[in-house]
Coordinates of C-alpha atoms in Angstrom, one line a residue:
X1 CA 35.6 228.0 35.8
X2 CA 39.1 226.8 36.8
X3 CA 39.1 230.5 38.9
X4 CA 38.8 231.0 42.1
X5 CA 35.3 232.6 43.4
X6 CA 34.6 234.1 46.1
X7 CA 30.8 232.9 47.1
X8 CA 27.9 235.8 48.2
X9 CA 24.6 236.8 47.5
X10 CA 23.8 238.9 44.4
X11 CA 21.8 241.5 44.4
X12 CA 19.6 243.3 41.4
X13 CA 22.3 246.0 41.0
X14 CA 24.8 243.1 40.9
X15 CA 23.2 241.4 37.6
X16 CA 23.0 244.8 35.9
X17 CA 26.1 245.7 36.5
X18 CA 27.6 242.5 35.0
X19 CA 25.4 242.8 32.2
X20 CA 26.4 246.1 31.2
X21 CA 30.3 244.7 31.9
X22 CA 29.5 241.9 29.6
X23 CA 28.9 244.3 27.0
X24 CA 31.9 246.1 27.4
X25 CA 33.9 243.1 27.2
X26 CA 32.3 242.0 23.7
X27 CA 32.7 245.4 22.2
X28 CA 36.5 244.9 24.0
X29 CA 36.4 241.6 21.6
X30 CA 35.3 243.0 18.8
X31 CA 37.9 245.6 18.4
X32 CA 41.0 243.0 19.3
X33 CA 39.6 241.2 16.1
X34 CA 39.1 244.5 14.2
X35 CA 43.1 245.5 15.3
X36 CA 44.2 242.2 14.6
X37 CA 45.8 242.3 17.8
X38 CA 45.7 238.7 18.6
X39 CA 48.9 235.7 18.3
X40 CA 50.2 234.2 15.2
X41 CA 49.9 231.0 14.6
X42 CA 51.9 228.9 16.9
X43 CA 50.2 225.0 16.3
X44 CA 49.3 224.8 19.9
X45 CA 47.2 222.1 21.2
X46 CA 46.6 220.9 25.4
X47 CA 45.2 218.2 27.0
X48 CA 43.0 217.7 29.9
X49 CA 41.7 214.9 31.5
X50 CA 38.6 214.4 33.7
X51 CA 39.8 210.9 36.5
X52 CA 37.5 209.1 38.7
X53 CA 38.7 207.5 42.4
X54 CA 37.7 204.4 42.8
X55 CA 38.4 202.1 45.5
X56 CA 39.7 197.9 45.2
X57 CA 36.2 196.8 45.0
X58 CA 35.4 199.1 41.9
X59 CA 33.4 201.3 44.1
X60 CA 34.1 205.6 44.1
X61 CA 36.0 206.8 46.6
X62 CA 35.2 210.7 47.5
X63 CA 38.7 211.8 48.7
X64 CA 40.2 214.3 46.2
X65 CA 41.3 216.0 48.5
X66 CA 43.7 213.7 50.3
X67 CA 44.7 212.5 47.1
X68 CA 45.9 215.6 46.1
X69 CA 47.7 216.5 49.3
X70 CA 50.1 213.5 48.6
X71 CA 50.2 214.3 44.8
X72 CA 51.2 218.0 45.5
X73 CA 51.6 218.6 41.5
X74 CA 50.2 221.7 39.9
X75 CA 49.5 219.7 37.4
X76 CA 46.3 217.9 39.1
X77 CA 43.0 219.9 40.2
X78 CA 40.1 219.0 41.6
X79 CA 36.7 218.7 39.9
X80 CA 33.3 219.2 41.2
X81 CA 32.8 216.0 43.2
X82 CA 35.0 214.3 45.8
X83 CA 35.4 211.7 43.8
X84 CA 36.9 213.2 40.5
X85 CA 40.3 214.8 39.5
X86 CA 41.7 216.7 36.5
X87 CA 45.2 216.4 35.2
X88 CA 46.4 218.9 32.6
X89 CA 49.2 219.1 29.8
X90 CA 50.9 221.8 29.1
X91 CA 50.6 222.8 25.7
X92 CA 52.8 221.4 23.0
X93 CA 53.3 222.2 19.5
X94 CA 51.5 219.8 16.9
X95 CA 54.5 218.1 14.6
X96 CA 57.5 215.6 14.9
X97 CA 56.8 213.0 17.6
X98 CA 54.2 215.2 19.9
X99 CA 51.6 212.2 20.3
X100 CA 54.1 210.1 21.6
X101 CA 55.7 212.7 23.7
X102 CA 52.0 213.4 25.0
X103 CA 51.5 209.4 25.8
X104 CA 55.0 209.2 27.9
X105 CA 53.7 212.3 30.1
X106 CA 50.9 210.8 30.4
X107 CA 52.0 207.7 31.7
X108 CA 53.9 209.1 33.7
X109 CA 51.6 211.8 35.8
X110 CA 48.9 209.0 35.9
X111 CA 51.1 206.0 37.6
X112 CA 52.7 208.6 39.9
X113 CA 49.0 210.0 40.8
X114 CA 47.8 206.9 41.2
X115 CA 50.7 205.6 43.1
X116 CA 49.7 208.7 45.5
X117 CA 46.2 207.3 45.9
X118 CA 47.1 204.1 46.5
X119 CA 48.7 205.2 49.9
X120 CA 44.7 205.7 50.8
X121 CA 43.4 203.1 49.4
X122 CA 42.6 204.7 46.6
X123 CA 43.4 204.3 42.7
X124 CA 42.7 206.7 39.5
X125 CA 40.7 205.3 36.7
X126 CA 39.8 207.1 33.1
X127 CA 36.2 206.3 32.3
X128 CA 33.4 208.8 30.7
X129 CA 30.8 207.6 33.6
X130 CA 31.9 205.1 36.6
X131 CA 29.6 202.2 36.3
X132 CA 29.1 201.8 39.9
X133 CA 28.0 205.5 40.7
X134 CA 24.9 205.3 43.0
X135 CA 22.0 208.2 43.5
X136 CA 23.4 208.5 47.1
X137 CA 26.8 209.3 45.8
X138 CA 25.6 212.3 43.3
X139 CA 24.7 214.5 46.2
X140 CA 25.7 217.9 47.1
X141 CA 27.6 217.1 50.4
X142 CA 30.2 215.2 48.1
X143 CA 30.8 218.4 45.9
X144 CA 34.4 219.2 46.1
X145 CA 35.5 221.9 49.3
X146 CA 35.7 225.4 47.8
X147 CA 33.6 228.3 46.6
X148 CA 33.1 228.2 43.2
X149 CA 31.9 224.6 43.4
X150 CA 29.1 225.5 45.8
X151 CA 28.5 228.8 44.2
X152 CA 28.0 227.6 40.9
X153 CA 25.8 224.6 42.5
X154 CA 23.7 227.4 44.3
X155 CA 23.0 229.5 41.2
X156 CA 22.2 227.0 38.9
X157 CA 19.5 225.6 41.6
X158 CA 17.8 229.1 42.1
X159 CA 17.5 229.6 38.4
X160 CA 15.8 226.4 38.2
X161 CA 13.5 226.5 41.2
X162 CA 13.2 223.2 41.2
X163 CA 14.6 219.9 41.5
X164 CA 16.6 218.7 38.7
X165 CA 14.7 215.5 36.5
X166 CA 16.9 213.6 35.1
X167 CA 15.5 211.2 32.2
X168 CA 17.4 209.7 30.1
X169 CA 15.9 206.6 27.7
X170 CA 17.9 204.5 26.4
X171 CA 18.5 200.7 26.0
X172 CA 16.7 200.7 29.4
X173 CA 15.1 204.1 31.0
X174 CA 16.2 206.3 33.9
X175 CA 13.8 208.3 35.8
X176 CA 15.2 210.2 39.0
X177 CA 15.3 213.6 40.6
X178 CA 18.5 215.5 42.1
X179 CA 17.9 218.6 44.2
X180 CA 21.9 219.4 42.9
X181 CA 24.2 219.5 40.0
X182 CA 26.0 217.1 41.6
X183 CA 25.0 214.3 38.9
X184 CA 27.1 216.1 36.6
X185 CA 30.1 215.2 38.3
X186 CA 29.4 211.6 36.7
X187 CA 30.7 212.9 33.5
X188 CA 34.1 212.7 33.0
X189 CA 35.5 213.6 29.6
X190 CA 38.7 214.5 27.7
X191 CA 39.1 218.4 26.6
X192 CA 41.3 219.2 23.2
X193 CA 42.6 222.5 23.2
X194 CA 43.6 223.9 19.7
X195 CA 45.1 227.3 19.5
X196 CA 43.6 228.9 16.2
X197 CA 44.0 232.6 14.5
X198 CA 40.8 234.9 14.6
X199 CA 40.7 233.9 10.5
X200 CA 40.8 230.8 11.0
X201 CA 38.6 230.0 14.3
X202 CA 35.1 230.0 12.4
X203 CA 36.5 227.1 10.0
X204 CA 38.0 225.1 12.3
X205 CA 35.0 225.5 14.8
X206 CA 32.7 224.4 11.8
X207 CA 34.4 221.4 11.2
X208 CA 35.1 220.7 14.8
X209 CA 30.8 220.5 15.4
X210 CA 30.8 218.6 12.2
X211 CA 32.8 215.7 13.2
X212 CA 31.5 215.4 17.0
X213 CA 29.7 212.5 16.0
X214 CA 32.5 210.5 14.2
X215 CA 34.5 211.5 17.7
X216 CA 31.7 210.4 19.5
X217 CA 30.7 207.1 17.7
X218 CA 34.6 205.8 18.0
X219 CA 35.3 207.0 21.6
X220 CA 31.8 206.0 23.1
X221 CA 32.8 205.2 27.0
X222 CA 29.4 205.8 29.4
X223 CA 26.8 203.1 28.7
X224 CA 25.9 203.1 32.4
X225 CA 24.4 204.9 35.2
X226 CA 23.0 204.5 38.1
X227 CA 22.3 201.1 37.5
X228 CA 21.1 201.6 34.8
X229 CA 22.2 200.8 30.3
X230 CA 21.1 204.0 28.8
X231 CA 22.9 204.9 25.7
X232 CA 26.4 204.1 24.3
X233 CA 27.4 207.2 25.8
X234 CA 25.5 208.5 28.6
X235 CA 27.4 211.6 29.0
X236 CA 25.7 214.4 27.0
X237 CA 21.9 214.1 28.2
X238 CA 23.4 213.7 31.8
X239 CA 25.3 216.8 31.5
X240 CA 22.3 218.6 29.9
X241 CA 19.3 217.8 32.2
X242 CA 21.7 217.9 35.0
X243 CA 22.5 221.8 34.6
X244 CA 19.5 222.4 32.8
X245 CA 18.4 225.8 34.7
X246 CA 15.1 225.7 32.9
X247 CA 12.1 224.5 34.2
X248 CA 9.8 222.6 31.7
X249 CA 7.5 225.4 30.7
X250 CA 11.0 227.3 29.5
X251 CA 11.9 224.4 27.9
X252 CA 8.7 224.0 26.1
X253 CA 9.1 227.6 25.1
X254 CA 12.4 226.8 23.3
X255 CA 14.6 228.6 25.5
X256 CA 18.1 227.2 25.0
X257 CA 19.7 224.9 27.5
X258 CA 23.1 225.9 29.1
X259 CA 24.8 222.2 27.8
X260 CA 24.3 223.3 24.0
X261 CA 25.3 221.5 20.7
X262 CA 24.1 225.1 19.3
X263 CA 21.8 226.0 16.3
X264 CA 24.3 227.4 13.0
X265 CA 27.3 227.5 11.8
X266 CA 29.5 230.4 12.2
X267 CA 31.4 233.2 10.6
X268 CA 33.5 234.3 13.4
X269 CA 34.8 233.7 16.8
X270 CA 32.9 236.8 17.9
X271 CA 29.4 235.1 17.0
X272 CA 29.7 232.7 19.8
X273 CA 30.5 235.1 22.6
X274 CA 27.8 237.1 20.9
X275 CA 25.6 234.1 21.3
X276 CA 26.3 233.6 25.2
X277 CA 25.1 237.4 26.3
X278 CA 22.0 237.3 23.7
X279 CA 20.7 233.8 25.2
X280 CA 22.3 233.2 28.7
X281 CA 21.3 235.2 32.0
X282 CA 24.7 236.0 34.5
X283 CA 25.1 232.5 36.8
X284 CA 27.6 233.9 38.2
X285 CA 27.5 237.8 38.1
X286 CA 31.1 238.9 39.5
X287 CA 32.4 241.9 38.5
X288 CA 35.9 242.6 38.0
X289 CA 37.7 246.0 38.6
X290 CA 39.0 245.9 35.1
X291 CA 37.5 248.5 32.4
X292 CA 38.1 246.8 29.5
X293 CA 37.8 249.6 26.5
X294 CA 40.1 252.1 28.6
X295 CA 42.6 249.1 29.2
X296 CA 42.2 248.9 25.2
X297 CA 42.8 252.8 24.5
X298 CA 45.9 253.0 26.6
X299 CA 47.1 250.0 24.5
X300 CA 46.8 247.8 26.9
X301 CA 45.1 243.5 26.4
X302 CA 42.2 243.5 28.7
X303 CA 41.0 240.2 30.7
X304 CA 37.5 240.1 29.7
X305 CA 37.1 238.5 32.8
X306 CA 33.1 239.0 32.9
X307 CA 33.2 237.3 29.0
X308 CA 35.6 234.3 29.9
X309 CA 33.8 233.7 33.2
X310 CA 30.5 233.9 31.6
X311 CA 31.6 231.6 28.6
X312 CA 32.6 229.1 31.1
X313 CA 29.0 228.7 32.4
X314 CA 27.7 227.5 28.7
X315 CA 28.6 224.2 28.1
X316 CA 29.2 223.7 24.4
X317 CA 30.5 220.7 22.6
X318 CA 32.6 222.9 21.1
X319 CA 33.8 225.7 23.3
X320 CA 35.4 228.9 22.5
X321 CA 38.2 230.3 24.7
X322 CA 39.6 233.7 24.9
X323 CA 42.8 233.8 26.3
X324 CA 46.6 235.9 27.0
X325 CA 50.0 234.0 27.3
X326 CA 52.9 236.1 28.0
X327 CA 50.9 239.4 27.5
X328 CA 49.3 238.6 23.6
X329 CA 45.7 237.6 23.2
X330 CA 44.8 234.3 21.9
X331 CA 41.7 232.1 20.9
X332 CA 41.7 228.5 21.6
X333 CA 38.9 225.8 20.2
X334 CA 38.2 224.1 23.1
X335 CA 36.7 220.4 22.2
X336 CA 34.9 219.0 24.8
X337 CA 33.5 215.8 23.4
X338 CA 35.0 212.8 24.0
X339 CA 34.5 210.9 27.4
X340 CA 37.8 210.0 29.5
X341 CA 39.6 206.6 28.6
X342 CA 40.0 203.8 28.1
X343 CA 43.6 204.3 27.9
X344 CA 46.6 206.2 27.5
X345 CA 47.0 205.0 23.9
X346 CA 42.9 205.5 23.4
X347 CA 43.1 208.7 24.6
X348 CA 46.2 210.0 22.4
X349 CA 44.8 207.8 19.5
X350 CA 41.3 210.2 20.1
X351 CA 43.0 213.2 19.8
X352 CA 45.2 212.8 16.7
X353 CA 42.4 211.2 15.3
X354 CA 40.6 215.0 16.3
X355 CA 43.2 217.1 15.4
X356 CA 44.3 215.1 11.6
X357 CA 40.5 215.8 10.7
X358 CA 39.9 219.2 11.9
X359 CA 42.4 220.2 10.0
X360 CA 42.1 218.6 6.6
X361 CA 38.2 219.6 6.9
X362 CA 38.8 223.2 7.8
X363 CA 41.3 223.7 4.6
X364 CA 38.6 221.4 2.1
X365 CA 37.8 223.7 -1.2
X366 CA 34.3 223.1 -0.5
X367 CA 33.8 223.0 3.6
X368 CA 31.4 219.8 4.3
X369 CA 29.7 222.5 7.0
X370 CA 29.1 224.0 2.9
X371 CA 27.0 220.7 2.4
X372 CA 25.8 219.7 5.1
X373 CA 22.9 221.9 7.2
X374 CA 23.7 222.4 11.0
X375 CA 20.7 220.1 12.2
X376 CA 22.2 217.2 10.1
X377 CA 25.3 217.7 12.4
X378 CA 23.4 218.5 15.7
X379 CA 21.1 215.0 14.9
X380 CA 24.2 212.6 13.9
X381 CA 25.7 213.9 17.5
X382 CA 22.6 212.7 19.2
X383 CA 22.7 209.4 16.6
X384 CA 26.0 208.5 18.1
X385 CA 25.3 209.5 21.5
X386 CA 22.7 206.9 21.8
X387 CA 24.6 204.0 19.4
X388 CA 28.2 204.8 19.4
X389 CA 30.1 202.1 17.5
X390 CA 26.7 200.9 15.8
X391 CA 26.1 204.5 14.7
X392 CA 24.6 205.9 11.3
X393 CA 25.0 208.8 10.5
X394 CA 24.2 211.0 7.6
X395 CA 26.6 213.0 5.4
X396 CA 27.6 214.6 2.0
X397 CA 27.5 212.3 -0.8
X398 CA 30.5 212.8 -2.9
X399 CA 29.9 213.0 -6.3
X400 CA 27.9 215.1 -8.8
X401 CA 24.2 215.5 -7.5
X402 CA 25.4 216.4 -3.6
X403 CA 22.9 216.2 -0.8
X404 CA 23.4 213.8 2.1
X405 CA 23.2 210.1 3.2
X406 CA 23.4 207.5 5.1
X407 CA 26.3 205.9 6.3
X408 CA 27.6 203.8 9.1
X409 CA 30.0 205.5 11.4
X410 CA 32.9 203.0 11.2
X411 CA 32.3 203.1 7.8
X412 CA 32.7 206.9 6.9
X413 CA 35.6 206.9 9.5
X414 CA 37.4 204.6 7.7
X415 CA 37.0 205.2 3.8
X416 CA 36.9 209.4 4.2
X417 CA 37.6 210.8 7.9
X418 CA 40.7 208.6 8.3
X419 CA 42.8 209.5 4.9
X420 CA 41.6 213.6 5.6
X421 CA 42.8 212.7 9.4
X422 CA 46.3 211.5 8.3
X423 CA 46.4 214.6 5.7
X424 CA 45.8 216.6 8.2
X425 CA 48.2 215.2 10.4
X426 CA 50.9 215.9 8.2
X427 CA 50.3 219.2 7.0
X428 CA 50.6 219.8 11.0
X429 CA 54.2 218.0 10.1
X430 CA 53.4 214.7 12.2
X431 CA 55.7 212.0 12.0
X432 CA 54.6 209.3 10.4
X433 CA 55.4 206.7 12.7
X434 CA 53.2 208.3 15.3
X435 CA 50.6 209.1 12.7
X436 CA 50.3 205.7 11.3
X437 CA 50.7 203.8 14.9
X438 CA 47.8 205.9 16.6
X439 CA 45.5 206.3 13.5
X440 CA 45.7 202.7 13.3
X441 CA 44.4 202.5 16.9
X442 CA 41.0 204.1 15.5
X443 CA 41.3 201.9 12.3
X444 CA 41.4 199.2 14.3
X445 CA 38.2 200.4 16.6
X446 CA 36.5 200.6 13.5
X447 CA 37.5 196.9 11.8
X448 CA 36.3 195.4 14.3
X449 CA 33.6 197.4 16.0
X450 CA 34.9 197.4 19.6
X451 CA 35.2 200.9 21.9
X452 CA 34.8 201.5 25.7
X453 CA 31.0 201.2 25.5
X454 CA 31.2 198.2 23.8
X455 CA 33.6 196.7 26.1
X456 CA 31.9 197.5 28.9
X457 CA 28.5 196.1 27.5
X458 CA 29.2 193.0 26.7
X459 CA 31.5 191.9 29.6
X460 CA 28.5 193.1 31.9
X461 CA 25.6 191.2 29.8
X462 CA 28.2 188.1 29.7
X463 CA 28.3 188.5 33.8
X464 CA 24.6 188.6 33.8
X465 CA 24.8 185.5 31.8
X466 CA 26.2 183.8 34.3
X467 CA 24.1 184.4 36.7
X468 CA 26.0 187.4 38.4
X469 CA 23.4 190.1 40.0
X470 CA 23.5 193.5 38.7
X471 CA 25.4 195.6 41.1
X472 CA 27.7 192.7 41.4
X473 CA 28.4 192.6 37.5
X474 CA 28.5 196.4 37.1
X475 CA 31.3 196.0 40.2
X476 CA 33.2 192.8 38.4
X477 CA 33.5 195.0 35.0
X478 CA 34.5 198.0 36.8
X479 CA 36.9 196.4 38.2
X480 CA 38.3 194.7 35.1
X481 CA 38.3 197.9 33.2
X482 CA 40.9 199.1 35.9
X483 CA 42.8 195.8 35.4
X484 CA 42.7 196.4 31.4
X485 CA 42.9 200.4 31.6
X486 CA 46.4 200.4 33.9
X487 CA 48.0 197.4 31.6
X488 CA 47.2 200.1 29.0
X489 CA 46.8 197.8 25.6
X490 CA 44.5 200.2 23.7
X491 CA 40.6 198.7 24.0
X492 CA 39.9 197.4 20.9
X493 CA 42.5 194.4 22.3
X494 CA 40.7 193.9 25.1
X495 CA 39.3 190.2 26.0
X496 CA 35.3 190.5 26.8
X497 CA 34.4 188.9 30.4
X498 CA 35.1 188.5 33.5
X499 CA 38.6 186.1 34.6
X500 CA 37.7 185.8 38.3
X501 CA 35.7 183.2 38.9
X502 CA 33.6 184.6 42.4
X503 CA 33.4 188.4 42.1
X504 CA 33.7 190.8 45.3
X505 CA 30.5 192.1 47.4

């Protein structure tokens, strides 16, 4: 989605048309893999981050646009509301000293961005959902300027035909109605980008869905919105009902929603593409002037623009991404779990945490996707989801007589995911200093059972303690969490509460 569009109306021919393209371009996939025609293994990976704008009193601050006028870096894009932003990394190479290298660019883009900002009174925060996000601010005049934005917010709303309900239930329950997508701006997350060979994607997507909810339960960072504690992070359900093009008697029929955890493991890159023409009608049925299978028989690497565009309007966990650098065909894994934040240093500890696992899982003699059935995986994603630290989840026993059970997420992160994480991190050829500093990070989320959520959580409850109204202590802890998040200490450091005696509004 990261394309420029070019809003219209579509007509019945249109949606044909890009059906019958659609097909074209998956038989266009299915040869690439047949021909082997796609890069060798190069140990990509890429990094992008989801920001909010938020003002000095904690409050967002819809101005993308101005922001980045003064940031003027390629590097930084705008996101569906006026008050996000997305900074991407270029791709690096997974070995030596990469997670540090990642953390100084980092560091770097962020302070200058949000130096930029701060000439309009504006500064850059990482969070999955900003705590002091109103109804009135999820609206569709705050959608970011541009046509694909509106377009996409204009097709998803006729395929509903209805407004949007959003209920979510959680430590407290939210009820509300959107007539827009808009809500789903609220989310902002961290994508991981793993460049994987055609033999190697189905393993590596397999283990990827399998540890979501380790990823999750660590990195929780959106226990609030609207108002509102819902669960330890907020993001998925938002992001589901908030798209969710089917109105309820579709939904009661099974029909799958577009924000998908999905139903099976795979064998093959191709089943997932497959997947998106057999269960998802065109949102956004433009037709390019490419024809694929003739671009194929001249010897040619087609686009598959109609397959990339329309993979980019299903929102999996898990995303798979066809793309072409310097004239080859790739695939990427594109993980799309984790929420923004806390820190730098969270952030980089998330992913090596990710990309350790993934590896060491996909190369296990007996896969735990071998072990474990799919619904185990989709229900311990929805388990952490609503606990996140406090999670328990199930998984294989190890041992003789198999099957699965119960264990608590820190506890399974730190007796088995951690040692396959810092395998995996040096069969990539990590260095060990950075393996061991930002492992520990997560070993030291785990000891002591502290993330973003939990963070937030208790410094808001310990402001309702005292007496501070709600809006007020949401505000106070926002704006602490900027204080914390720019010092950049990672969060399991963090002191809980509030230092400022009287807080603002």
């Amino acid at each position: 989605m990261g394309e420029k569009v070019v809003a219209g109306p579509f007509g019945l021919s249109d949606r044909q048309l890009y059906r019958d393209k659609l097909r074209q371009c998956l038989a266009g996939l299915e040869r690439l893999l047949e021909e082997k025609r796609f890069d060798r293994p190069k140990n990509l990976m890429g990094v992008e981050i989801e920001l909010n704008l938020v003002g000095a009193d904690g409050l967002p601050r819809m101005m993308n646009a101005q922001v980045l006028e003064r940031i003027a870096s390629r590097d930084f894009q705008t996101e569906l509301a006026m008050f996000n932003l997305e900074v991407n990394i270029a791709p690096h190479r997974l070995g030596g000293r990469v997670f540090d290298q990642l953390s100084e660019e980092l560091r770097t883009s962020l302070a200058y961005a949000d130096r930029k900002a701060g000439e309009v009174d504006a500064g850059i925060v990482m969070i999955g959902i900003l705590p002091t996000l109103d109804r009135d601010d999820l609206v569709s005049s705050n959608l970011s300027a541009g046509d694909r934005y509106t377009l996409l917010n204009d097709q998803i709303v006729a395929a509903r035909g209805e407004d949007f309900t959003l209920d979510i239930e959680g430590v407290e329950r939210l009820v509300c109605t959107s007539k827009s997508i808009a809500p789903e701006a609220a989310c902002t997350s961290v994508q991981l980008h793993l460049q994987v060979t055609p033999e190697r994607f189905a393993d590596v997507w397999n283990a990827a869905q399998a540890v979501t909810a380790a990823q999750i339960a660590i990195g929780a960072n959106a226990p609030f919105l609207f108002g509102h504690e819902l669960w330890r992070e907020s993001r998925p359900p938002l992001f589901q009902q908030s798209t969710d093009t089917r109105p309820p008697e579709l939904q009661a029929q099974g029909v799958r929603p577009r924000t998908w955890f999905g139903e099976r493991w795979i064998s093959s890159a191709y089943d997932l593409f497959e997947e998106n023409l057999r269960f998802f009608p065109a949102l956004l049925p433009i037709c390019d002037d490419e024809d694929p299978l003739g671009v194929l028989d001249a010897g040619g690497v087609p686009k598959l623009a109609e397959l990339t565009l329309h993979n980019g309007t299903v929102y999996r966990w898990n995303r798979p991404v066809y793309g072409i650098a310097d004239g080859v065909p790739h695939l990427r894994v594109e993980n799309r779990v984790l929420p923004a934040g806390p820190t730098i240093t969270d952030v980089i500890a998330n992913a090596a945490f990710y990309y350790g696992v993934v590896r060491a899982l996909a190369e296990e003699s007996r896969p735990v996707w071998t072990r474990m059935p799919f619904e185990t995986a989709a229900a311990n994603f929805d388990e952490a989801c609503r606990h996140g630290i406090d999670a328990r989840l199930q998984w294989p026993r190890r041992g003789r007589y198999g099957g699965v059970g119960p264990v608590d997420a820190v506890n399974l992160v730190r007796e088995e995911l951690l040692p396959l994480a810092e395998a995996g991190l040096d069969a990539w050829g990590v260095e060990p200093v950075d393996r061991d500093f930002y492992l520990g990070v997560i070993e030291e989320r785990c000891r002591r059972r502290v993330n973003g959520a939990s963070w937030q959580v208790e410094t808001f409850h310990q402001a309702l303690d005292k007496g501070i109204g709600r809006d007020a202590a949401l505000a106070a802890t926002t704006r602490r969490y900027c204080e914390l998040m720019h010092a950049g200490e990672p969060v399991h450091t963090w002191p809980v509460g509030l230092p400022e005696p009287v807080p603002m509004g």
